[in-house]
Amino acid sequence: MKRKALWAVVLGTLLAGTACHRETREDAKDKAENTGEKIEEGAKDAAEGAGDTIEKAGDKIEDATDK
């Protein structure tokens, strides 16, 4: 009887460990995807900001050459 109980505990622990590992892996994958999306959004915002800065600089050059 003790042997069966011990096996039940061992198998239960292994199954729980496997399930936890799977959830951890999926959680890590979700976090990586979210991080990738944030990086992409940040890059787009930076590109837009750079474009605005270049446009303003071009306007200032035009104003300076018109005078």
C-alpha positions as a printed NumPy array, in Angstrom:
array([[  0.   ,   0.   ,   0.   ],
       [  2.841,   2.397,   0.837],
       [  4.475,   1.616,  -2.481],
       [  1.304,   2.567,  -4.423],
       [  0.931,   5.76 ,  -2.427],
       [  4.555,   6.649,  -3.078],
       [  4.13 ,   6.035,  -6.811],
       [  0.998,   8.182,  -6.82 ],
       [  2.899,  11.015,  -5.171],
       [  5.836,  10.686,  -7.586],
       [  3.602,  10.596, -10.669],
       [  1.487,  13.475,  -9.392],
       [  4.59 ,  15.555,  -8.819],
       [  5.903,  14.807, -12.307],
       [  2.59 ,  15.705, -13.913],
       [  2.353,  18.942, -11.929],
       [  5.926,  19.833, -12.85 ],
       [  5.246,  19.232, -16.526],
       [  2.125,  21.381, -16.451],
       [  3.948,  24.199, -14.663],
       [  6.802,  24.042, -17.164],
       [  4.36 ,  24.249, -20.077],
       [  2.622,  27.284, -18.544],
       [  5.957,  28.946, -17.865],
       [  7.055,  28.369, -21.448],
       [  3.802,  29.79 , -22.835],
       [  4.031,  32.764, -20.471],
       [  7.582,  33.444, -21.64 ],
       [  6.457,  33.223, -25.261],
       [  3.643,  35.715, -24.618],
       [  6.039,  38.1  , -22.878],
       [  8.477,  37.852, -25.783],
       [  5.708,  38.641, -28.268],
       [  4.569,  41.633, -26.208],
       [  8.14 ,  42.892, -25.948],
       [  8.555,  42.537, -29.714],
       [  5.388,  44.547, -30.307],
       [  6.555,  47.285, -27.935],
       [  9.929,  47.463, -29.683],
       [  8.21 ,  47.714, -33.055],
       [  5.92 ,  50.508, -31.818],
       [  8.902,  52.327, -30.332],
       [ 10.808,  52.069, -33.605],
       [  7.833,  53.476, -35.524],
       [  7.511,  56.361, -33.066],
       [ 11.24 ,  57.07 , -33.337],
       [ 11.053,  57.038, -37.13 ],
       [  8.123,  59.446, -37.095],
       [  9.973,  61.712, -34.661],
       [ 13.067,  61.674, -36.84 ],
       [ 10.959,  62.468, -39.887],
       [  9.371,  65.418, -38.098],
       [ 12.78 ,  66.698, -37.013],
       [ 14.149,  66.445, -40.548],
       [ 11.098,  68.249, -41.913],
       [ 11.496,  71.074, -39.38 ],
       [ 15.197,  71.358, -40.203],
       [ 14.351,  71.547, -43.901],
       [ 11.825,  74.308, -43.22 ],
       [ 14.428,  76.28 , -41.264],
       [ 16.945,  75.903, -44.099],
       [ 14.345,  77.137, -46.595],
       [ 13.52 ,  80.095, -44.367],
       [ 17.199,  80.938, -43.976],
       [ 17.874,  80.768, -47.72 ],
       [ 14.794,  82.854, -48.58 ],
       [ 16.059,  85.85 , -46.575]])
